[in-house]
Structure formats: structure tokens, C-alpha cells
GROMACS .gro file of C-alpha atoms in nm:
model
  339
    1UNK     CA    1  15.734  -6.685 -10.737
    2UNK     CA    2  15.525  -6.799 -11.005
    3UNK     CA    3  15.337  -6.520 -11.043
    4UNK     CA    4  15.681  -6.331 -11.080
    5UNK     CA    5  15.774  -6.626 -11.392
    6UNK     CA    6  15.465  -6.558 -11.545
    7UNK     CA    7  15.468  -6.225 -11.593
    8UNK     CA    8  15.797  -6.218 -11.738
    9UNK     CA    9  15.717  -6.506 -11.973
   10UNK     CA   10  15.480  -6.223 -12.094
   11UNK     CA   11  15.738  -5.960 -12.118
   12UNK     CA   12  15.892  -6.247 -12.349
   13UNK     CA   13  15.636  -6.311 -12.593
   14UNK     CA   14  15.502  -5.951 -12.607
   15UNK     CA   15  15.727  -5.825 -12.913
   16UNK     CA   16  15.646  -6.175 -13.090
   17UNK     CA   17  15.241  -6.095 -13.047
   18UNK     CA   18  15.321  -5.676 -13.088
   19UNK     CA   19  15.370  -5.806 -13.477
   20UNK     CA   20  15.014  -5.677 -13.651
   21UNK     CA   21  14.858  -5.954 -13.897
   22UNK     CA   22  14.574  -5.918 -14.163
   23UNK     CA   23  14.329  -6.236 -14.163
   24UNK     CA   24  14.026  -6.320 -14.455
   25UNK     CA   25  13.744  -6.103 -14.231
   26UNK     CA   26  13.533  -6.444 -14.325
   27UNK     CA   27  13.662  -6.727 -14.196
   28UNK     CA   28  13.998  -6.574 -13.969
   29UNK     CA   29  14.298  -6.758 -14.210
   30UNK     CA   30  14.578  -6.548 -14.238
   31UNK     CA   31  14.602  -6.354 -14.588
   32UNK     CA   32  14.964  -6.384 -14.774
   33UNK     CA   33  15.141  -6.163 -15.028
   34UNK     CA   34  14.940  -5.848 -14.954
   35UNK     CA   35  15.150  -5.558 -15.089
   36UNK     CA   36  15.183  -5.312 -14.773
   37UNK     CA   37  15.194  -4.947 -14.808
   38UNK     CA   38  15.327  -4.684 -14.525
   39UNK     CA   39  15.262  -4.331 -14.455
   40UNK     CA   40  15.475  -4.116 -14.756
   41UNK     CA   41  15.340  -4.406 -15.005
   42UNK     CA   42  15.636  -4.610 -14.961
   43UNK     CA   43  15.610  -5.006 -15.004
   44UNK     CA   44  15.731  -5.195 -14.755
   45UNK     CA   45  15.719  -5.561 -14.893
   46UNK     CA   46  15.410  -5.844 -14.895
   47UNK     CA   47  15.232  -5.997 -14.557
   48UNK     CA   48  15.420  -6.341 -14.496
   49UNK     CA   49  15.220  -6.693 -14.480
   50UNK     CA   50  15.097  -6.596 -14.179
   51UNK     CA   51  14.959  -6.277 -14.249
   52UNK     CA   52  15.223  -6.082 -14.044
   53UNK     CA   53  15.327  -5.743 -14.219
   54UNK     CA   54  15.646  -5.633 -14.316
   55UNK     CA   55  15.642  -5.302 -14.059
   56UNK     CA   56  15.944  -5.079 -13.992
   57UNK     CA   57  16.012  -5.163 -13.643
   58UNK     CA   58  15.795  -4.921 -13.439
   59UNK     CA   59  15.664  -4.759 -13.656
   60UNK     CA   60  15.324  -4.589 -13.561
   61UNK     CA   61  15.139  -4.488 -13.827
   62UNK     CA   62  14.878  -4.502 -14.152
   63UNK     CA   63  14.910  -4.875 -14.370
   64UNK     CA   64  14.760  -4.944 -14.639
   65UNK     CA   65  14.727  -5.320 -14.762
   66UNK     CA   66  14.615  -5.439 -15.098
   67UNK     CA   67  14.544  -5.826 -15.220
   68UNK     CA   68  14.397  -5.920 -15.534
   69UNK     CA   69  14.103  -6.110 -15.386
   70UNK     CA   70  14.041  -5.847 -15.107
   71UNK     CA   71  13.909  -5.513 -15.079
   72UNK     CA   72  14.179  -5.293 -14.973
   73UNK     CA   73  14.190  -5.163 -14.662
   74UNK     CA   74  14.377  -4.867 -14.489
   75UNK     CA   75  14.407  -4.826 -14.103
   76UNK     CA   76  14.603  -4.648 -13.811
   77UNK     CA   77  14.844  -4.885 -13.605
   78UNK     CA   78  14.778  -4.738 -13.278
   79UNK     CA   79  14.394  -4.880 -13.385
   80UNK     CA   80  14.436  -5.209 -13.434
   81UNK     CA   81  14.301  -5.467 -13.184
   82UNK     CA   82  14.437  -5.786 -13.077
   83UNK     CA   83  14.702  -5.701 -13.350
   84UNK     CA   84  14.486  -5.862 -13.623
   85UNK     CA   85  14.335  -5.645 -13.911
   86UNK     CA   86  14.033  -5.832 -14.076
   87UNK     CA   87  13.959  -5.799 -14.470
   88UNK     CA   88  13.723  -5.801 -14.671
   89UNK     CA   89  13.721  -6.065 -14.940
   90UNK     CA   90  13.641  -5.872 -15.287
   91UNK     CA   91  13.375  -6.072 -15.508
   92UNK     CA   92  13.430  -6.052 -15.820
   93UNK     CA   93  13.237  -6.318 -16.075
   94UNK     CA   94  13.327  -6.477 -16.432
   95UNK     CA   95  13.093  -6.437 -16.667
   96UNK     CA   96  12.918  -6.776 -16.796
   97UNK     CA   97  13.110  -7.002 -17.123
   98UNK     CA   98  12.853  -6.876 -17.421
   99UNK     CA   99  12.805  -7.160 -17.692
  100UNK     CA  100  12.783  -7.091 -18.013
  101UNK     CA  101  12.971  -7.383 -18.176
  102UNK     CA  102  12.885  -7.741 -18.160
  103UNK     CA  103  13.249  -7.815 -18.218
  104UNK     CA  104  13.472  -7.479 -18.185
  105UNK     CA  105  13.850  -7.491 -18.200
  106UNK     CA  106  13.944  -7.199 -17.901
  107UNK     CA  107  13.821  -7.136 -17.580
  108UNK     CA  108  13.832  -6.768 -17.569
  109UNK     CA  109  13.932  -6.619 -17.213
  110UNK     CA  110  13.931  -6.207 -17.252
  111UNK     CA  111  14.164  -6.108 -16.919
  112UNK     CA  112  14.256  -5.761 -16.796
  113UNK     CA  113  14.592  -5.714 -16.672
  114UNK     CA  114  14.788  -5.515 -16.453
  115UNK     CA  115  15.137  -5.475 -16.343
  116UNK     CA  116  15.333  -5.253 -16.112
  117UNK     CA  117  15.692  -5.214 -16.015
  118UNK     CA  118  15.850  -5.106 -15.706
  119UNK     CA  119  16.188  -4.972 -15.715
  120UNK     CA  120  16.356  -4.930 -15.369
  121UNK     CA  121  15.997  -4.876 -15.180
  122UNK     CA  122  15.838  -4.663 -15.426
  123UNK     CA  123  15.671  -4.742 -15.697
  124UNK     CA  124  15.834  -4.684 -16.070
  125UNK     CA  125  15.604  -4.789 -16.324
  126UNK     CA  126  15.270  -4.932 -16.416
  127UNK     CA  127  15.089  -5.111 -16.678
  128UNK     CA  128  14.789  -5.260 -16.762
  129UNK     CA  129  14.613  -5.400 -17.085
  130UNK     CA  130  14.343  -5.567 -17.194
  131UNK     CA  131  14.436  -5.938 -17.362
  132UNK     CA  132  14.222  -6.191 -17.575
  133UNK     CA  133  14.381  -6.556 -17.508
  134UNK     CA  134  14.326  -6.843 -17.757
  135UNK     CA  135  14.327  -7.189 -17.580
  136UNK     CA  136  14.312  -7.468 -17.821
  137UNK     CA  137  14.077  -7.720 -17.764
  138UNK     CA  138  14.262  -7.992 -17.898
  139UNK     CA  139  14.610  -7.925 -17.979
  140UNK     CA  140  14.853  -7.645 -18.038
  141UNK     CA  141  14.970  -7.335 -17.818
  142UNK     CA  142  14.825  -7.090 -17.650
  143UNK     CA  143  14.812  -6.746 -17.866
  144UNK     CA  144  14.762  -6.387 -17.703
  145UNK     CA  145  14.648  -6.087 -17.862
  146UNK     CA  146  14.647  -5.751 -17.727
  147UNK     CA  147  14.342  -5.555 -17.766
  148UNK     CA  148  14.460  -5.249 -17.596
  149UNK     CA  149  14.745  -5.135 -17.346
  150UNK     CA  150  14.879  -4.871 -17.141
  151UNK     CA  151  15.285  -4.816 -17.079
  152UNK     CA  152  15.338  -4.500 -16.733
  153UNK     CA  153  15.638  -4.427 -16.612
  154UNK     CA  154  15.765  -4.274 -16.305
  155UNK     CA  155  15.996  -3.969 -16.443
  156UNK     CA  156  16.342  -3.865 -16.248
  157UNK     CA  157  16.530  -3.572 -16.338
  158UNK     CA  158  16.903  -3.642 -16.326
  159UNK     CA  159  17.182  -3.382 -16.279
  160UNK     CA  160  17.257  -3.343 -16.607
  161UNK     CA  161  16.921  -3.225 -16.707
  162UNK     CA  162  16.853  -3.553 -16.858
  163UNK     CA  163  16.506  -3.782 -16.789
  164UNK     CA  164  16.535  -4.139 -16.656
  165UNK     CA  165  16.283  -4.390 -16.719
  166UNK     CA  166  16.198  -4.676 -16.500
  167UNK     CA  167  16.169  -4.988 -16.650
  168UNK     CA  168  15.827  -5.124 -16.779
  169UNK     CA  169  15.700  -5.418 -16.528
  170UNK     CA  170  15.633  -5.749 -16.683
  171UNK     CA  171  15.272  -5.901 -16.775
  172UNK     CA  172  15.166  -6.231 -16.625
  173UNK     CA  173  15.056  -6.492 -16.932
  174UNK     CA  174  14.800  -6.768 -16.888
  175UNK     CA  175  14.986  -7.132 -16.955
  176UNK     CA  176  14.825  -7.440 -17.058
  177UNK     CA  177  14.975  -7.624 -16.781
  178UNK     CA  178  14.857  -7.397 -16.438
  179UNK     CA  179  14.937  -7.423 -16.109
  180UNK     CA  180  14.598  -7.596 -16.029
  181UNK     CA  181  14.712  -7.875 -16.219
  182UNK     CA  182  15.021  -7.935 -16.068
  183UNK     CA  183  14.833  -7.933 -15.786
  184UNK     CA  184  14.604  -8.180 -15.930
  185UNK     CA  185  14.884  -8.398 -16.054
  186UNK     CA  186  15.055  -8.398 -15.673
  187UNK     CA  187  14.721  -8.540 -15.520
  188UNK     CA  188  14.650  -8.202 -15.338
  189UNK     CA  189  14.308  -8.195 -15.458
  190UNK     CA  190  14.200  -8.542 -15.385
  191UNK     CA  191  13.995  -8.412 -15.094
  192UNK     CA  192  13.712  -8.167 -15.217
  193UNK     CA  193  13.744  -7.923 -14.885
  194UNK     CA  194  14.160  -7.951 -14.893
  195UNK     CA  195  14.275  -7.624 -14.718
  196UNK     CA  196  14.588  -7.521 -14.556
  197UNK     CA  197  14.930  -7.583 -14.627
  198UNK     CA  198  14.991  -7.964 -14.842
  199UNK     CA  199  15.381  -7.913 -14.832
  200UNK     CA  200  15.659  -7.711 -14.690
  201UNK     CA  201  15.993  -7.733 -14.794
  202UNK     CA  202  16.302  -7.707 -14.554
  203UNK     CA  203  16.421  -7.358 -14.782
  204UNK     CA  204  16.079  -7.213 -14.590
  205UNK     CA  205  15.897  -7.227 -14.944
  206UNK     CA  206  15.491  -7.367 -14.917
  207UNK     CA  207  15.242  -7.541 -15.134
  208UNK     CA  208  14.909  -7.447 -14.978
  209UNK     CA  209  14.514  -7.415 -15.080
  210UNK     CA  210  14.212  -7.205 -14.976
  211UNK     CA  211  13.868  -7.338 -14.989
  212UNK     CA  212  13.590  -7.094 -15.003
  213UNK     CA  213  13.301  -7.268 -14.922
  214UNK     CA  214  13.067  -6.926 -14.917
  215UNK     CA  215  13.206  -6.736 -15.173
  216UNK     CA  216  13.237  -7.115 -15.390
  217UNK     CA  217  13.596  -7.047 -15.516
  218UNK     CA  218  13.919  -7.210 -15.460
  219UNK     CA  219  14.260  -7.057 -15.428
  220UNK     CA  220  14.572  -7.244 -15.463
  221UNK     CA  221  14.941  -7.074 -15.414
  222UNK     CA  222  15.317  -7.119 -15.346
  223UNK     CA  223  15.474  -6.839 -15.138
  224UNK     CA  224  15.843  -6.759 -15.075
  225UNK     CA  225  15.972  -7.015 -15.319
  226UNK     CA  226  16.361  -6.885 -15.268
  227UNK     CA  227  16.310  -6.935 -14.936
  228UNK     CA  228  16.393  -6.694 -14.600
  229UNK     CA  229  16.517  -6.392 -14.554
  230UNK     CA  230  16.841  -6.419 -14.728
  231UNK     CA  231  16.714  -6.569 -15.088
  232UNK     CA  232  16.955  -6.692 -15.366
  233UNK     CA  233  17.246  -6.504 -15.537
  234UNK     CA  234  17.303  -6.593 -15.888
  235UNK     CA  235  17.638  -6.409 -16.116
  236UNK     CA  236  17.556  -6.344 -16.459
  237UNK     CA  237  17.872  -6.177 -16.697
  238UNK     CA  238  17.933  -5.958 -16.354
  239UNK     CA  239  17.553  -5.921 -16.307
  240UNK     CA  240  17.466  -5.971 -15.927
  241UNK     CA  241  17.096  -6.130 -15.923
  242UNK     CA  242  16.948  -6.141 -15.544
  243UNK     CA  243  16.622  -6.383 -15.572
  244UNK     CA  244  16.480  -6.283 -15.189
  245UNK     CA  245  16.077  -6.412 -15.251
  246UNK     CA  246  15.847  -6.531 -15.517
  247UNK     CA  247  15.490  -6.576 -15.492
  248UNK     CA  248  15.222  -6.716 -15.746
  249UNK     CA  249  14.814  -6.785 -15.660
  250UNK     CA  250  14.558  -6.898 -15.889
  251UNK     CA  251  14.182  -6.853 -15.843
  252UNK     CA  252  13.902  -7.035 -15.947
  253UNK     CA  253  13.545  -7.039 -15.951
  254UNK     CA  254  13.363  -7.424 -15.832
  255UNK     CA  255  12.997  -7.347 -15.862
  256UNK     CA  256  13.012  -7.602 -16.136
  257UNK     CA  257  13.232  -7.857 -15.947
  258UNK     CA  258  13.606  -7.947 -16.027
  259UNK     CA  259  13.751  -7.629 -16.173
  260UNK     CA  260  13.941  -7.635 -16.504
  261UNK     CA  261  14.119  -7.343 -16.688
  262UNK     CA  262  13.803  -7.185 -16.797
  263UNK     CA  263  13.648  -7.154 -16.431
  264UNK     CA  264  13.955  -6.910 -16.327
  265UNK     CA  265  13.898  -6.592 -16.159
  266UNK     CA  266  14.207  -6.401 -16.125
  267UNK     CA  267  14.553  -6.519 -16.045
  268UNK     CA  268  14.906  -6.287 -15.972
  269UNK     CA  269  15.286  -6.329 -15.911
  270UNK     CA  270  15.530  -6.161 -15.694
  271UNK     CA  271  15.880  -6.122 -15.767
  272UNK     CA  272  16.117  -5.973 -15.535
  273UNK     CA  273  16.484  -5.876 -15.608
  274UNK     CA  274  16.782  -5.713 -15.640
  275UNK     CA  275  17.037  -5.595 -15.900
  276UNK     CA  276  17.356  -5.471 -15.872
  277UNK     CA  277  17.562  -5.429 -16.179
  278UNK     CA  278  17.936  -5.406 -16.226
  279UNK     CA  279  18.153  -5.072 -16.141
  280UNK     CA  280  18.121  -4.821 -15.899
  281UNK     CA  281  17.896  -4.579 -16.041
  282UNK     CA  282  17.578  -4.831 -16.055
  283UNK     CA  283  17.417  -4.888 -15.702
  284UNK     CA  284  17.233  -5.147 -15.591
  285UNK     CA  285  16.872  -5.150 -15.676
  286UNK     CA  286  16.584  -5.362 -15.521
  287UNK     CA  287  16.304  -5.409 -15.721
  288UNK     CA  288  15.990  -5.553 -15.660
  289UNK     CA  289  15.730  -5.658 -15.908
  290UNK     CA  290  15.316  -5.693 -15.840
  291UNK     CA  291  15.134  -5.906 -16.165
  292UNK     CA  292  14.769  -5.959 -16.178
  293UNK     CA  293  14.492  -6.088 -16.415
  294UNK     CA  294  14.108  -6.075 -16.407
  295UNK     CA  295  13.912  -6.273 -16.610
  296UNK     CA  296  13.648  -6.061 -16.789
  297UNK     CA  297  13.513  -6.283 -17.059
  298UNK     CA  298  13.441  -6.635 -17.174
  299UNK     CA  299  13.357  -6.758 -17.522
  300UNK     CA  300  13.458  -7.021 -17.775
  301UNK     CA  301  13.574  -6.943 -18.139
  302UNK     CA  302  13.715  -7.109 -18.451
  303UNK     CA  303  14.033  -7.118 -18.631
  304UNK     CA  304  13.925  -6.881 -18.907
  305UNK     CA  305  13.790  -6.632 -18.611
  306UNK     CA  306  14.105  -6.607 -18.419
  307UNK     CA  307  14.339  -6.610 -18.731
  308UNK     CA  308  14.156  -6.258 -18.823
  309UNK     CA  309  14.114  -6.164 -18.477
  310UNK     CA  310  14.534  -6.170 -18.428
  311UNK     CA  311  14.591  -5.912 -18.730
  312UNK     CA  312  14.376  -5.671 -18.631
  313UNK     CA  313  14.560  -5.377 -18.454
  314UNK     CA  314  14.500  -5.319 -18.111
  315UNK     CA  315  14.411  -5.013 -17.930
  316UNK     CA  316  14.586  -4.726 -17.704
  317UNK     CA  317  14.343  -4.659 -17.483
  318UNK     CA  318  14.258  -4.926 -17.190
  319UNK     CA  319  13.937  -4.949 -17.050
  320UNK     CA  320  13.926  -5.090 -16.728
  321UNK     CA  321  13.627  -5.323 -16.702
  322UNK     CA  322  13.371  -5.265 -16.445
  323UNK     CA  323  13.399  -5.473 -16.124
  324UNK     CA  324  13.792  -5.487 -16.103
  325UNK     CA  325  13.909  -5.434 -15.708
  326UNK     CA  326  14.054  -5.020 -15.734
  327UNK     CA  327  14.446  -4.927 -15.663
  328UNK     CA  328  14.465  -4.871 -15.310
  329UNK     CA  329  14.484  -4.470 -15.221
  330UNK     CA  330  14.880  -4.479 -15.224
  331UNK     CA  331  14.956  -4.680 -15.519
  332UNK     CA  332  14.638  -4.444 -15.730
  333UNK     CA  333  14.770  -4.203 -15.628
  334UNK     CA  334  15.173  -4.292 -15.714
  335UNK     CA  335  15.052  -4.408 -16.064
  336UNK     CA  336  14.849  -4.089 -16.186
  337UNK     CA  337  15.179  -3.874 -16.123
  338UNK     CA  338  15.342  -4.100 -16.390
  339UNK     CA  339  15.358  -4.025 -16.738
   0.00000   0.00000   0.00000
């Protein structure tokens, strides 16, 4: 008899374990908000805050994930063992401060950016540019000044012969005040090897930190702050708004103990909604947007410097700088049939 009980306690929990998860191949913690791509290039949504992915139920096929501190990785369902996928955290390095100034007014922090936007499972648009940010030392607001940037569009022929462009996604800014300070401020960095989740709110939203004690970086993120499944509706002038998750991580470097501003590494946000305007002849649409930074370059300046660095114009061509992580396959190859 209990022999019978146990095995269908196991018939019980097999769908809950049949769930696949990705996990940092390092140290096994789960890995959150990786954007998941299916066979036909379609994204699916992000890996939850415990690394389970968003799959079609049974589906059986190629995924693709991509994370912004992980190399990305692209497997066959019927392969995966135990249900866990391991990945392979991406190094990537900051280049050291160089001083020049015994007193200069700006730290300098040269960032490449890019942005993608996902329009009903399929990607839309993409940008990326190349950004110089001015961070006073002292007082005063953080400038930004484009040195070059790219605008592609995914192109849809309508009925009427017309062309319809997608929307451009939005670029993620650096603020004086980060997330790693309100961190700070909340006492979640008191202890110097802090991991794992410091708060989680009855919505379902988190507070949580990764400490990389081989790799010497620290990673501190909110997931899901519109909490579960259902999100937030919001009217605006018979605008429908439909907040379902946002995401936001911040990266930093601590070879040189407690990281500041200038030891960051990369950081990105998630958005993911919905829009439905008024009248019949609009539909629906369910966007989701993918935001990243990489800092390429550290130096300080003075006033005078950045005052005649901001006119200059800025260029139409981006370079991507060595060492960023590649698009995955589906999203490269989505983005060079855009225009």
C-alpha cells in the first residue's frame, strides 16, 4: 500500500519537476530574466526567479536563452537532463579609472548600449549606441552625449501598400542614485558575502543579490516588481496600460572592495506590457522591451572638456566594442532582416 502512495505522489509532482530551469553553470543558483527564444525565432518571455522558462506547454523543441552576464546558450528539450540547463557566466572586465587630474570635475563612464523590442513574440526593432556619461564629482546632474547610434526597424507591408514601422525601443540611462545604493541605504549590503533574496513582497515582487566570489563581481536586482501573472491595469484618456513584469539588475566589479558607480559592469531592464487603444480597429498589442549597458571606458575630465565634448556631433555608424556577449542566433538573425 505504500508503495502504491508513493508512486502516485510521483505521478503528482512529475509535471511540477517536467518544468526545465537554467542555473549559473558555476555555482548552481538559478538565473532570472533570461529572454527565451523558440524554434521559428519567436520570444516566449524571461526565466522567472527561479530559473524556470516560460515554455509553451509541451513543446519539444530548439530554445535559445540569452542573459546579459551569460554566454548564450541554445539546446534541444528532449536533451536536457535533470531538467536543469547550466550557463556559462560571460566575463567581461572594466577597464581601470586613468588619472590625469589631481582635482577633475567628471568621472567619465563611456557605455555601449543596446535595446530590443518584442512585439507579440517577435521581435520589432533594435537599437544600440555608443554614449559618453558625465558624472559630476561634486555637484550637478548627470549629462549624456551620444557619440554614435543606430535606429532598425522591423518593416510590415500593410494592405494598402503602405509600410508600418515598429516603434524604436527605449535606452536605459545611468542615474546618480542606482539600485546598489538603495540597496546600500536598506542595509542589504551590511554583510560582505550577502546573497539570495533580502525581501519579498506579498505582490510576488523580490529584492535579491548575487555574490561572485570567483569571478569578484556583485549583482544586485528586483524582478517582477508588478507582481504575478496578472500585473496592474492602469486607464489613460481610453488608453488600456497592462504592467505584467518589470525587471532591473546592476553589476559591479569588487576587486577593489565596496563597489561605487564607477566599478559597474553592465546593468539592464525588462519591461513587459500591453496596449490596447480605444475603437475597434486597434488590437491589442503586447510588447516587451530588453535594455542593456556595458561599460567600455573609464576616465575623469574637466568642465571645459565636457562642455566641448557635448557640441560636437555624433556619429552614424556604431561600432560595437570588442568583448560585448553576441545576439543569440535568433535575435542576430531577426535584427539583420531589419532596416
Amino acid at each position: 500500500m505504500n508503495r502504491l502512495l508513493l508512486l502516485f505522489l510521483m505521478f503528482l509532482v512529475m509535471p511540477v519537476n517536467a518544468q526545465i530551469r537554467i542555473v549559473d553553470g558555476t555555482d548552481g543558483c538559478p538565473v532570472q530574466a533570461a529572454s527565451v527564444f523558440v524554434d521559428g525565432g519567436k520570444c516566449v518571455g524571461v526565466s522567472g526567479t527561479d530559473g524556470t522558462l516560460p515554455l509553451p506547454k509541451g513543446y519539444k523543441g530548439t530554445v535559445t536563452v540569452q542573459h546579459i552576464n551569460y554566454t548564450s546558450h541554445e539546446f534541444c528539450t528532449d536533451t536536457v537532463s535533470n531538467n536543469t540547463v547550466r550557463l556559462t557566466p560571460y566575463t567581461y572586465a572594466i577597464p581601470e579609472v586613468t588619472a590625469k587630474y589631481e582635482r577633475p570635475d567628471y568621472l567619465v563612464i563611456t557605455a555601449y548600449e543596446r535595446s530590443y523590442m518584442i512585439t507579440d513574440s517577435v521581435p520589432s526593432s533594435f537599437s544600440d549606441a555608443v554614449f559618453d556619461y558625465y558624472i559630476p564629482l561634486r555637484h550637478g546632474r548627470i549629462r549624456r552625449k551620444a557619440l554614435s547610434t543606430r535606429n532598425l526597424h522591423k518593416i510590415r507591408q500593410k494592405e494598402n501598400g503602405q509600410s508600418e514601422y515598429y516603434t524604436s525601443p527605449t535606452m536605459i540611462k545611468l542615474k546618480k542614485r542606482s539600485l546598489l545604493d538603495k540597496f546600500r541605504d536598506k542595509g542589504y549590503l551590511d554583510d560582505s558575502i550577502a546573497n539570495g533574496i533580502m525581501k519579498r513582497s506579498r505582490n510576488g515582487s523580490i529584492q535579491a543579490i548575487k555574490s561572485d566570489m570567483v569571478a569578484k563581481t556583485l549583482t544586485v536586482y528586483t524582478d517582477s516588481a508588478f507582481g504575478g501573472s496578472e500585473g496592474k491595469s492602469y486607464n489613460f484618456f481610453g488608453m488600456k496600460f497592462h504592467f505584467y513584469s518589470y525587471k532591473k539588475s546592476e553589476t559591479y566589479d569588487t576587486r577593489h572592495g565596496t563597489p561605487t558607480l564607477r566599478n559597474l559592469v553592465s546593468m539592464y531592464e525588462y519591461l513587459d506590457m500591453s496596449l490596447n487603444l480605444p475603437g475597434k480597429k486597434f488590437k491589442e498589442v503586447r510588447g516587451q522591451t530588453f535594455e542593456e549597458l556595458y561599460v567600455t571606458g573609464i576616465r575623469h575630465c574637466t568642465k571645459k572638456e565636457m562642455k566641448a565634448a557635448m557640441k560636437a556631433e555624433a556619429q552614424l555608424t556604431v561600432t560595437i566594442p570588442q568583448g560585448i556577449p553576441p545576439l543569440s542566433a535568433p535575435l542576430a538573425e531577426a535584427v539583420s532582416r531589419m532596416k
